Amino acid sequence: MRPILSLNLSSALDHQLIEKHGLSESSLIDNAAACVFRASEHLIHGRILVMVGPGNNGSDGLALVSILLQHGYSPDVFFLYEKGNEENLKRRKALPSVVRIAEKTSSYDTVFDALFGFSFHGEADDRTKEAINGANDADTVIAVDVPSAGLVKADMTVTFMAPKDILYEPSNRGNAGRIVIANPGFPEDEIRTANTDIFLLEDGDSTLKDFSLSDYKNTRGHLALIGGSEEFTGAPRLAARAAFFAGAGLVTILTDVDKIRDENPAVIIRKPDSDLCFADAIAIGPGWKDGDKALFDKAVSSGKKLVVDADGLKFLPQHAFGYNAVITPHIGEYRRLMASLSIPDGLGNVSSLSSSLKALSRKLECIVVLKASTVWVTSGDDIFIYDGANPSLGVAGSGDVLAGVIGALLAEGYSPLDAAKNGVILHQRAGRRAHEEYGYYSAEELILEVGKCR
């Protein structure tokens, strides 16, 4: 897993590593510019503008101008301010006379945003806002390190040293576009051991194991599903099918709804008042509509590992789960849940969101999986972020599939935290494969890809 750094930690680590290893700031700037060019060369077209700010981010932009010239491009440069730090002003003076200085940022095809890096704080002034508004009209915008002032809408962000937490806050994620992580020359081992509690969860972090040759249905886990209603018969069926494709050997739905009884011949059907001793884990909530508090309480008191989704989430505030449960709210459900617990939701501010998610996890003693454009997982200590950024997963039933996948992994014996992390990775991989195979798709196709990725 890669460490994700806050902007303050990025700044501190940058200065610490430069001083400790005697790194050349000028060389780092040149290398950073080269990283941006290599990552974005295939996007460069038409009229090109490099927006330059007063600090080292602006110096990255000025170094990029030199590289663009060397490769036959003719970029214009927009200076946000006349002022600049020593390195910045030195590079301005070295600009060839052929470079045109632009008075405005509009009417360009490709814009490089090198206004502000991780050191920016506060609100953007009017000149900055005007410059960014003009740049955002370009066909292609490439942000250098981070989208400036949180206002630039980039198609690609080339971020240096390590991923920055601000790039993955759900409401900001769309502004970064495709995120490319590049190291311009810092010691990689010291970046990897940075003192942070936020990590980027990647496909290679999956710890799913293959079943043994002697495994069969009774050893692969039995998942009980509580959910469904006359109006929403499909949700538990999708969750049940996803559980099978994620490896569960047996799935039982507890329901009184006749339509659900007839939908899947592989699923065992039992009455809601059945004893839960048969189950290795319970998934509760998909399509449950009004739910049943007594049945929810019964599931909690059974001592079985739980995944709580959708309509089951309304019953959470009365319980603490001893870290034996995973909850999977989407943004709207998360807001309602936090309001019911009188905890600020923290949305819109990355450090506040981290604190709020940890507070929720500790309050309910559970693993939290926040579903959004980026997926955030926490046990109250570390936070793990999967950068999904895949709109095709925003389809009816996708959350039911995730609940079934996590439920299956709980039934197979994974801890709630491992089931959550592995379930998110499996769900996201399946979503990417489904998009590659079908374009946009329904939850049925997503489930097929879950089986292929498992």
GROMACS .gro file of C-alpha atoms in nm:
model
  454
    1MET     CA    1   0.000   0.000   0.000
    2ARG     CA    2   0.122   0.348  -0.081
    3PRO     CA    3   0.115   0.610   0.195
    4ILE     CA    4  -0.112   0.905   0.121
    5LEU     CA    5   0.022   1.233   0.255
    6SER     CA    6  -0.161   1.536   0.382
    7LEU     CA    7  -0.049   1.867   0.232
    8ASN     CA    8   0.124   1.961   0.557
    9LEU     CA    9   0.303   1.627   0.576
   10SER     CA   10   0.402   1.656   0.209
   11SER     CA   11   0.561   1.994   0.275
   12ALA     CA   12   0.742   1.873   0.586
   13LEU     CA   13   0.871   1.556   0.419
   14ASP     CA   14   0.981   1.750   0.110
   15HIS     CA   15   1.200   1.983   0.319
   16GLN     CA   16   1.321   1.703   0.546
   17LEU     CA   17   1.440   1.480   0.260
   18ILE     CA   18   1.604   1.767   0.072
   19GLU     CA   19   1.801   1.865   0.383
   20LYS     CA   20   1.882   1.510   0.495
   21HIS     CA   21   2.012   1.390   0.158
   22GLY     CA   22   2.146   1.717   0.021
   23LEU     CA   23   1.911   1.700  -0.276
   24SER     CA   24   1.930   1.973  -0.536
   25GLU     CA   25   1.603   2.166  -0.540
   26SER     CA   26   1.677   2.281  -0.895
   27SER     CA   27   1.729   1.920  -1.011
   28LEU     CA   28   1.410   1.809  -0.841
   29ILE     CA   29   1.222   2.083  -1.026
   30ASP     CA   30   1.370   1.977  -1.360
   31ASN     CA   31   1.288   1.613  -1.288
   32ALA     CA   32   0.932   1.702  -1.184
   33ALA     CA   33   0.878   1.888  -1.510
   34ALA     CA   34   1.012   1.591  -1.705
   35CYS     CA   35   0.767   1.364  -1.520
   36VAL     CA   36   0.478   1.589  -1.620
   37PHE     CA   37   0.584   1.594  -1.983
   38ARG     CA   38   0.626   1.215  -2.005
   39ALA     CA   39   0.289   1.152  -1.843
   40SER     CA   40   0.094   1.402  -2.051
   41GLU     CA   41   0.268   1.419  -2.390
   42HIS     CA   42  -0.009   1.219  -2.557
   43LEU     CA   43  -0.263   1.480  -2.444
   44ILE     CA   44  -0.083   1.791  -2.572
   45HIS     CA   45  -0.244   1.955  -2.873
   46GLY     CA   46  -0.333   2.290  -3.028
   47ARG     CA   47  -0.253   2.615  -2.850
   48ILE     CA   48  -0.059   2.551  -2.531
   49LEU     CA   49  -0.050   2.760  -2.215
   50VAL     CA   50   0.156   2.711  -1.900
   51MET     CA   51   0.013   2.898  -1.600
   52VAL     CA   52   0.295   2.992  -1.362
   53GLY     CA   53   0.259   3.080  -0.996
   54PRO     CA   54   0.515   3.245  -0.765
   55GLY     CA   55   0.659   2.940  -0.589
   56ASN     CA   56   0.824   2.609  -0.669
   57ASN     CA   57   0.510   2.484  -0.841
   58GLY     CA   58   0.551   2.775  -1.079
   59SER     CA   59   0.916   2.680  -1.120
   60ASP     CA   60   0.802   2.331  -1.222
   61GLY     CA   61   0.593   2.503  -1.488
   62LEU     CA   62   0.886   2.712  -1.610
   63ALA     CA   63   1.103   2.401  -1.638
   64LEU     CA   64   0.820   2.241  -1.833
   65VAL     CA   65   0.820   2.535  -2.078
   66SER     CA   66   1.186   2.456  -2.159
   67ILE     CA   67   1.104   2.089  -2.218
   68LEU     CA   68   0.809   2.175  -2.442
   69LEU     CA   69   1.034   2.403  -2.650
   70GLN     CA   70   1.294   2.128  -2.682
   71HIS     CA   71   1.026   1.896  -2.823
   72GLY     CA   72   0.906   2.140  -3.084
   73TYR     CA   73   0.603   2.288  -2.905
   74SER     CA   74   0.536   2.663  -2.879
   75PRO     CA   75   0.384   2.725  -2.536
   76ASP     CA   76   0.265   3.060  -2.408
   77VAL     CA   77   0.320   3.151  -2.043
   78PHE     CA   78   0.079   3.324  -1.806
   79PHE     CA   79   0.229   3.473  -1.491
   80LEU     CA   80  -0.017   3.496  -1.205
   81TYR     CA   81   0.194   3.756  -1.022
   82GLU     CA   82   0.508   3.958  -1.092
   83LYS     CA   83   0.654   3.834  -0.764
   84GLY     CA   84   0.819   3.496  -0.716
   85ASN     CA   85   1.072   3.313  -0.503
   86GLU     CA   86   1.443   3.312  -0.594
   87GLU     CA   87   1.435   2.996  -0.807
   88ASN     CA   88   1.117   3.108  -0.978
   89LEU     CA   89   1.253   3.451  -1.072
   90LYS     CA   90   1.581   3.300  -1.194
   91ARG     CA   91   1.393   3.070  -1.430
   92ARG     CA   92   1.175   3.355  -1.553
   93LYS     CA   93   1.484   3.550  -1.657
   94ALA     CA   94   1.616   3.247  -1.846
   95LEU     CA   95   1.304   3.210  -2.059
   96PRO     CA   96   1.386   3.239  -2.430
   97SER     CA   97   1.257   3.553  -2.599
   98VAL     CA   98   1.045   3.341  -2.835
   99VAL     CA   99   0.810   3.257  -2.550
  100ARG     CA  100   0.497   3.471  -2.564
  101ILE     CA  101   0.366   3.608  -2.233
  102ALA     CA  102  -0.013   3.573  -2.222
  103GLU     CA  103  -0.240   3.831  -2.063
  104LYS     CA  104  -0.531   3.590  -2.014
  105THR     CA  105  -0.582   3.215  -1.982
  106SER     CA  106  -0.883   3.155  -2.209
  107SER     CA  107  -0.888   3.030  -2.570
  108TYR     CA  108  -0.624   2.761  -2.527
  109ASP     CA  109  -0.649   2.393  -2.617
  110THR     CA  110  -0.399   2.255  -2.364
  111VAL     CA  111  -0.332   2.423  -2.030
  112PHE     CA  112  -0.072   2.323  -1.772
  113ASP     CA  113  -0.168   2.437  -1.423
  114ALA     CA  114   0.148   2.529  -1.228
  115LEU     CA  115  -0.002   2.804  -1.015
  116PHE     CA  116   0.011   2.652  -0.666
  117GLY     CA  117   0.128   2.323  -0.520
  118PHE     CA  118   0.072   2.165  -0.181
  119SER     CA  119   0.177   2.482   0.004
  120PHE     CA  120  -0.136   2.677  -0.098
  121HIS     CA  121  -0.361   2.778   0.193
  122GLY     CA  122  -0.663   2.999   0.232
  123GLU     CA  123  -0.896   3.131  -0.037
  124ALA     CA  124  -0.804   3.213  -0.395
  125ASP     CA  125  -0.802   3.585  -0.476
  126ASP     CA  126  -1.000   3.733  -0.766
  127ARG     CA  127  -0.708   3.721  -1.010
  128THR     CA  128  -0.649   3.354  -0.936
  129LYS     CA  129  -1.017   3.272  -0.978
  130GLU     CA  130  -1.032   3.458  -1.308
  131ALA     CA  131  -0.724   3.278  -1.437
  132ILE     CA  132  -0.857   2.938  -1.334
  133ASN     CA  133  -1.202   3.002  -1.482
  134GLY     CA  134  -1.042   3.082  -1.817
  135ALA     CA  135  -0.816   2.777  -1.804
  136ASN     CA  136  -1.102   2.542  -1.718
  137ASP     CA  137  -1.254   2.610  -2.062
  138ALA     CA  138  -0.958   2.441  -2.234
  139ASP     CA  139  -0.999   2.103  -2.402
  140THR     CA  140  -0.729   1.952  -2.181
  141VAL     CA  141  -0.598   2.068  -1.843
  142ILE     CA  142  -0.298   1.904  -1.675
  143ALA     CA  143  -0.239   1.990  -1.310
  144VAL     CA  144   0.117   1.995  -1.176
  145ASP     CA  145   0.116   1.816  -0.835
  146VAL     CA  146  -0.236   1.923  -0.729
  147PRO     CA  147  -0.518   2.117  -0.900
  148SER     CA  148  -0.452   2.474  -0.786
  149ALA     CA  149  -0.662   2.620  -0.506
  150GLY     CA  150  -0.902   2.327  -0.535
  151LEU     CA  151  -1.064   2.509  -0.829
  152VAL     CA  152  -0.882   2.379  -1.136
  153LYS     CA  153  -1.072   2.103  -1.316
  154ALA     CA  154  -0.795   1.884  -1.452
  155ASP     CA  155  -0.807   1.596  -1.695
  156MET     CA  156  -0.482   1.466  -1.546
  157THR     CA  157  -0.292   1.543  -1.229
  158VAL     CA  158   0.075   1.446  -1.205
  159THR     CA  159   0.145   1.444  -0.833
  160PHE     CA  160   0.497   1.422  -0.693
  161MET     CA  161   0.665   1.212  -0.426
  162ALA     CA  162   0.344   1.048  -0.299
  163PRO     CA  163  -0.032   1.075  -0.350
  164LYS     CA  164  -0.190   1.370  -0.166
  165ASP     CA  165  -0.502   1.318   0.043
  166ILE     CA  166  -0.682   1.619  -0.105
  167LEU     CA  167  -0.693   1.444  -0.443
  168TYR     CA  168  -0.912   1.164  -0.305
  169GLU     CA  169  -1.174   1.356  -0.107
  170PRO     CA  170  -1.498   1.244  -0.278
  171SER     CA  171  -1.627   1.590  -0.369
  172ASN     CA  172  -1.282   1.693  -0.502
  173ARG     CA  173  -1.188   1.371  -0.681
  174GLY     CA  174  -1.341   1.475  -1.013
  175ASN     CA  175  -1.119   1.786  -1.027
  176ALA     CA  176  -0.802   1.576  -1.044
  177GLY     CA  177  -0.889   1.365  -1.349
  178ARG     CA  178  -0.651   1.076  -1.401
  179ILE     CA  179  -0.395   1.074  -1.119
  180VAL     CA  180  -0.035   0.987  -1.207
  181ILE     CA  181   0.210   0.944  -0.918
  182ALA     CA  182   0.569   1.039  -1.006
  183ASN     CA  183   0.886   1.056  -0.797
  184PRO     CA  184   1.123   1.329  -0.917
  185GLY     CA  185   1.415   1.201  -0.710
  186PHE     CA  186   1.323   1.148  -0.345
  187PRO     CA  187   1.436   0.825  -0.168
  188GLU     CA  188   1.149   0.584  -0.233
  189ASP     CA  189   1.201   0.380   0.085
  190GLU     CA  190   1.163   0.689   0.303
  191ILE     CA  191   0.846   0.793   0.123
  192ARG     CA  192   0.703   0.444   0.177
  193THR     CA  193   0.768   0.468   0.552
  194ALA     CA  194   0.626   0.817   0.598
  195ASN     CA  195   0.442   0.869   0.925
  196THR     CA  196   0.085   0.871   0.800
  197ASP     CA  197  -0.234   0.682   0.881
  198ILE     CA  198  -0.390   0.707   0.534
  199PHE     CA  199  -0.300   0.458   0.262
  200LEU     CA  200  -0.386   0.404  -0.102
  201LEU     CA  201  -0.546   0.062  -0.140
  202GLU     CA  202  -0.443  -0.098  -0.469
  203ASP     CA  203  -0.525  -0.421  -0.650
  204GLY     CA  204  -0.195  -0.575  -0.543
  205ASP     CA  205  -0.299  -0.536  -0.179
  206SER     CA  206  -0.560  -0.811  -0.209
  207THR     CA  207  -0.499  -1.097   0.036
  208LEU     CA  208  -0.766  -1.333  -0.101
  209LYS     CA  209  -0.658  -1.696  -0.098
  210ASP     CA  210  -0.765  -1.976  -0.327
  211PHE     CA  211  -0.976  -2.251  -0.180
  212SER     CA  212  -0.807  -2.583  -0.117
  213LEU     CA  213  -0.880  -2.885  -0.334
  214SER     CA  214  -1.073  -3.042  -0.048
  215ASP     CA  215  -1.307  -2.744   0.005
  216TYR     CA  216  -1.676  -2.786  -0.075
  217LYS     CA  217  -2.001  -2.602  -0.004
  218ASN     CA  218  -2.001  -2.663   0.370
  219THR     CA  219  -1.643  -2.537   0.412
  220ARG     CA  220  -1.665  -2.231   0.184
  221GLY     CA  221  -1.898  -2.042   0.417
  222HIS     CA  222  -2.274  -2.006   0.463
  223LEU     CA  223  -2.410  -1.652   0.432
  224ALA     CA  224  -2.751  -1.554   0.566
  225LEU     CA  225  -2.918  -1.263   0.387
  226ILE     CA  226  -3.185  -1.053   0.555
  227GLY     CA  227  -3.355  -0.808   0.322
  228GLY     CA  228  -3.594  -0.764   0.036
  229SER     CA  229  -3.953  -0.647   0.031
  230GLU     CA  230  -4.256  -0.662  -0.196
  231GLU     CA  231  -4.124  -0.354  -0.376
  232PHE     CA  232  -3.757  -0.447  -0.386
  233THR     CA  233  -3.721  -0.815  -0.466
  234GLY     CA  234  -3.407  -0.781  -0.675
  235ALA     CA  235  -3.167  -0.646  -0.408
  236PRO     CA  236  -3.135  -0.964  -0.199
  237ARG     CA  237  -3.120  -1.176  -0.514
  238LEU     CA  238  -2.829  -0.967  -0.645
  239ALA     CA  239  -2.651  -0.984  -0.309
  240ALA     CA  240  -2.705  -1.362  -0.294
  241ARG     CA  241  -2.575  -1.418  -0.647
  242ALA     CA  242  -2.275  -1.193  -0.581
  243ALA     CA  243  -2.198  -1.395  -0.267
  244PHE     CA  244  -2.186  -1.715  -0.470
  245PHE     CA  245  -1.958  -1.554  -0.729
  246ALA     CA  246  -1.733  -1.429  -0.447
  247GLY     CA  247  -1.689  -1.786  -0.324
  248ALA     CA  248  -1.963  -1.856  -0.067
  249GLY     CA  249  -2.069  -2.221  -0.065
  250LEU     CA  250  -2.422  -2.166   0.068
  251VAL     CA  251  -2.656  -1.868   0.079
  252THR     CA  252  -2.985  -1.848   0.267
  253ILE     CA  253  -3.233  -1.561   0.234
  254LEU     CA  254  -3.465  -1.505   0.527
  255THR     CA  255  -3.787  -1.369   0.379
  256ASP     CA  256  -4.167  -1.387   0.366
  257VAL     CA  257  -4.182  -1.241   0.015
  258ASP     CA  258  -4.300  -1.506  -0.230
  259LYS     CA  259  -4.138  -1.342  -0.533
  260ILE     CA  260  -3.797  -1.368  -0.372
  261ARG     CA  261  -3.864  -1.736  -0.302
  262ASP     CA  262  -3.903  -1.807  -0.672
  263GLU     CA  263  -3.610  -1.607  -0.805
  264ASN     CA  264  -3.299  -1.817  -0.747
  265PRO     CA  265  -3.314  -2.196  -0.720
  266ALA     CA  266  -2.962  -2.213  -0.572
  267VAL     CA  267  -3.062  -2.004  -0.271
  268ILE     CA  268  -3.208  -2.159   0.043
  269ILE     CA  269  -3.522  -1.980   0.166
  270ARG     CA  270  -3.614  -1.966   0.534
  271LYS     CA  271  -3.865  -1.771   0.739
  272PRO     CA  272  -3.741  -1.451   0.907
  273ASP     CA  273  -3.802  -1.604   1.250
  274SER     CA  274  -3.562  -1.891   1.179
  275ASP     CA  275  -3.271  -1.957   1.413
  276LEU     CA  276  -2.948  -1.806   1.275
  277CYS     CA  277  -2.719  -2.075   1.411
  278PHE     CA  278  -2.665  -2.217   1.059
  279ALA     CA  279  -2.494  -1.902   0.932
  280ASP     CA  280  -2.125  -1.820   0.934
  281ALA     CA  281  -2.204  -1.452   0.863
  282ILE     CA  282  -2.506  -1.230   0.798
  283ALA     CA  283  -2.567  -0.959   0.538
  284ILE     CA  284  -2.857  -0.739   0.636
  285GLY     CA  285  -3.039  -0.453   0.465
  286PRO     CA  286  -3.045  -0.488   0.082
  287GLY     CA  287  -3.393  -0.395  -0.042
  288TRP     CA  288  -3.533  -0.420   0.311
  289LYS     CA  289  -3.734  -0.094   0.281
  290ASP     CA  290  -3.896  -0.049   0.625
  291GLY     CA  291  -3.691  -0.325   0.785
  292ASP     CA  292  -3.763  -0.502   1.110
  293LYS     CA  293  -3.588  -0.374   1.421
  294ALA     CA  294  -3.653  -0.692   1.619
  295LEU     CA  295  -3.497  -0.902   1.344
  296PHE     CA  296  -3.201  -0.663   1.322
  297ASP     CA  297  -3.149  -0.688   1.697
  298LYS     CA  298  -3.169  -1.067   1.670
  299ALA     CA  299  -2.899  -1.067   1.401
  300VAL     CA  300  -2.673  -0.851   1.618
  301SER     CA  301  -2.726  -1.063   1.929
  302SER     CA  302  -2.646  -1.381   1.733
  303GLY     CA  303  -2.278  -1.294   1.758
  304LYS     CA  304  -2.228  -1.365   1.388
  305LYS     CA  305  -2.010  -1.139   1.175
  306LEU     CA  306  -2.228  -0.883   0.995
  307VAL     CA  307  -2.229  -0.660   0.693
  308VAL     CA  308  -2.497  -0.391   0.721
  309ASP     CA  309  -2.610  -0.209   0.408
  310ALA     CA  310  -2.891   0.007   0.273
  311ASP     CA  311  -3.210  -0.015   0.480
  312GLY     CA  312  -3.034  -0.189   0.766
  313LEU     CA  313  -2.829   0.124   0.835
  314LYS     CA  314  -3.121   0.301   1.004
  315PHE     CA  315  -3.095   0.063   1.300
  316LEU     CA  316  -2.725   0.124   1.365
  317PRO     CA  317  -2.742   0.406   1.625
  318GLN     CA  318  -2.873   0.175   1.895
  319HIS     CA  319  -2.580  -0.067   1.874
  320ALA     CA  320  -2.208  -0.113   1.922
  321PHE     CA  321  -2.069  -0.412   1.734
  322GLY     CA  322  -1.738  -0.490   1.900
  323TYR     CA  323  -1.566  -0.455   1.560
  324ASN     CA  324  -1.754  -0.763   1.441
  325ALA     CA  325  -1.941  -0.576   1.166
  326VAL     CA  326  -1.887  -0.389   0.841
  327ILE     CA  327  -2.119  -0.106   0.743
  328THR     CA  328  -2.138   0.016   0.382
  329PRO     CA  329  -2.318   0.352   0.348
  330HIS     CA  330  -2.315   0.561   0.032
  331ILE     CA  331  -2.278   0.938   0.070
  332GLY     CA  332  -2.649   1.007   0.130
  333GLU     CA  333  -2.682   0.728   0.384
  334TYR     CA  334  -2.362   0.842   0.550
  335ARG     CA  335  -2.494   1.196   0.591
  336ARG     CA  336  -2.818   1.069   0.749
  337LEU     CA  337  -2.633   0.830   0.978
  338MET     CA  338  -2.392   1.097   1.100
  339ALA     CA  339  -2.679   1.339   1.164
  340SER     CA  340  -2.859   1.074   1.369
  341LEU     CA  341  -2.544   1.030   1.579
  342SER     CA  342  -2.476   1.407   1.604
  343ILE     CA  343  -2.131   1.363   1.448
  344PRO     CA  344  -2.019   1.614   1.178
  345ASP     CA  345  -1.990   1.429   0.846
  346GLY     CA  346  -1.670   1.613   0.744
  347LEU     CA  347  -1.755   1.600   0.375
  348GLY     CA  348  -1.579   1.860   0.160
  349ASN     CA  349  -1.268   1.876   0.380
  350VAL     CA  350  -1.026   1.587   0.366
  351SER     CA  351  -0.889   1.611   0.721
  352SER     CA  352  -1.239   1.657   0.865
  353LEU     CA  353  -1.366   1.357   0.669
  354SER     CA  354  -1.085   1.139   0.800
  355SER     CA  355  -1.162   1.242   1.158
  356SER     CA  356  -1.536   1.193   1.113
  357LEU     CA  357  -1.503   0.845   0.966
  358LYS     CA  358  -1.276   0.740   1.251
  359ALA     CA  359  -1.524   0.883   1.502
  360LEU     CA  360  -1.808   0.686   1.341
  361SER     CA  361  -1.606   0.365   1.347
  362ARG     CA  362  -1.516   0.410   1.712
  363LYS     CA  363  -1.869   0.510   1.811
  364LEU     CA  364  -2.029   0.200   1.658
  365GLU     CA  365  -1.722  -0.024   1.700
  366CYS     CA  366  -1.737  -0.135   1.340
  367ILE     CA  367  -1.553  -0.121   1.009
  368VAL     CA  368  -1.681   0.164   0.791
  369VAL     CA  369  -1.684   0.145   0.411
  370LEU     CA  370  -1.788   0.480   0.266
  371LYS     CA  371  -1.897   0.432  -0.096
  372ALA     CA  372  -1.832   0.726  -0.328
  373SER     CA  373  -1.612   0.814  -0.626
  374THR     CA  374  -1.334   0.704  -0.393
  375VAL     CA  375  -1.403   0.432  -0.137
  376TRP     CA  376  -1.283   0.495   0.219
  377VAL     CA  377  -1.235   0.208   0.465
  378THR     CA  378  -1.147   0.249   0.831
  379SER     CA  379  -1.144   0.056   1.157
  380GLY     CA  380  -1.105   0.377   1.355
  381ASP     CA  381  -0.726   0.383   1.325
  382ASP     CA  382  -0.583   0.373   0.974
  383ILE     CA  383  -0.778   0.478   0.667
  384PHE     CA  384  -0.754   0.292   0.336
  385ILE     CA  385  -0.869   0.466   0.018
  386TYR     CA  386  -0.943   0.288  -0.308
  387ASP     CA  387  -0.942   0.525  -0.602
  388GLY     CA  388  -1.234   0.387  -0.802
  389ALA     CA  389  -1.329   0.690  -1.014
  390ASN     CA  390  -1.543   0.458  -1.229
  391PRO     CA  391  -1.889   0.603  -1.303
  392SER     CA  392  -2.002   0.271  -1.452
  393LEU     CA  393  -2.020   0.133  -1.096
  394GLY     CA  394  -2.285   0.394  -1.015
  395VAL     CA  395  -2.565   0.162  -1.125
  396ALA     CA  396  -2.866   0.017  -0.941
  397GLY     CA  397  -2.767  -0.293  -0.748
  398SER     CA  398  -2.394  -0.220  -0.735
  399GLY     CA  399  -2.411  -0.166  -0.358
  400ASP     CA  400  -2.608  -0.490  -0.315
  401VAL     CA  401  -2.330  -0.671  -0.502
  402LEU     CA  402  -2.067  -0.523  -0.268
  403ALA     CA  403  -2.270  -0.627   0.037
  404GLY     CA  404  -2.293  -0.982  -0.099
  405VAL     CA  405  -1.920  -0.992  -0.173
  406ILE     CA  406  -1.820  -0.868   0.173
  407GLY     CA  407  -2.076  -1.101   0.332
  408ALA     CA  408  -1.928  -1.397   0.145
  409LEU     CA  409  -1.577  -1.310   0.260
  410LEU     CA  410  -1.695  -1.280   0.620
  411ALA     CA  411  -1.859  -1.623   0.589
  412GLU     CA  412  -1.536  -1.762   0.443
  413GLY     CA  413  -1.353  -1.660   0.760
  414TYR     CA  414  -1.192  -1.326   0.681
  415SER     CA  415  -1.185  -1.065   0.957
  416PRO     CA  416  -1.425  -0.772   0.912
  417LEU     CA  417  -1.139  -0.536   0.815
  418ASP     CA  418  -0.986  -0.784   0.569
  419ALA     CA  419  -1.330  -0.868   0.427
  420ALA     CA  420  -1.396  -0.498   0.375
  421LYS     CA  421  -1.062  -0.423   0.206
  422ASN     CA  422  -1.064  -0.735  -0.010
  423GLY     CA  423  -1.431  -0.690  -0.093
  424VAL     CA  424  -1.375  -0.333  -0.210
  425ILE     CA  425  -1.078  -0.437  -0.426
  426LEU     CA  426  -1.274  -0.727  -0.578
  427HIS     CA  427  -1.581  -0.511  -0.644
  428GLN     CA  428  -1.375  -0.233  -0.802
  429ARG     CA  429  -1.172  -0.471  -1.020
  430ALA     CA  430  -1.494  -0.630  -1.139
  431GLY     CA  431  -1.634  -0.286  -1.217
  432ARG     CA  432  -1.336  -0.198  -1.433
  433ARG     CA  433  -1.350  -0.530  -1.617
  434ALA     CA  434  -1.723  -0.493  -1.674
  435HIS     CA  435  -1.673  -0.144  -1.817
  436GLU     CA  436  -1.402  -0.271  -2.050
  437GLU     CA  437  -1.624  -0.560  -2.160
  438TYR     CA  438  -1.967  -0.398  -2.184
  439GLY     CA  439  -1.922  -0.022  -2.159
  440TYR     CA  440  -2.205   0.057  -1.919
  441TYR     CA  441  -2.379  -0.243  -1.769
  442SER     CA  442  -2.624  -0.371  -1.509
  443ALA     CA  443  -2.545  -0.535  -1.176
  444GLU     CA  444  -2.593  -0.876  -1.342
  445GLU     CA  445  -2.287  -0.823  -1.564
  446LEU     CA  446  -2.093  -0.686  -1.267
  447ILE     CA  447  -2.155  -1.011  -1.079
  448LEU     CA  448  -2.014  -1.215  -1.368
  449GLU     CA  449  -1.691  -1.017  -1.346
  450VAL     CA  450  -1.675  -1.067  -0.968
  451GLY     CA  451  -1.648  -1.440  -1.036
  452LYS     CA  452  -1.370  -1.389  -1.290
  453CYS     CA  453  -1.173  -1.162  -1.056
  454ARG     CA  454  -1.219  -1.390  -0.751
   0.00000   0.00000   0.00000
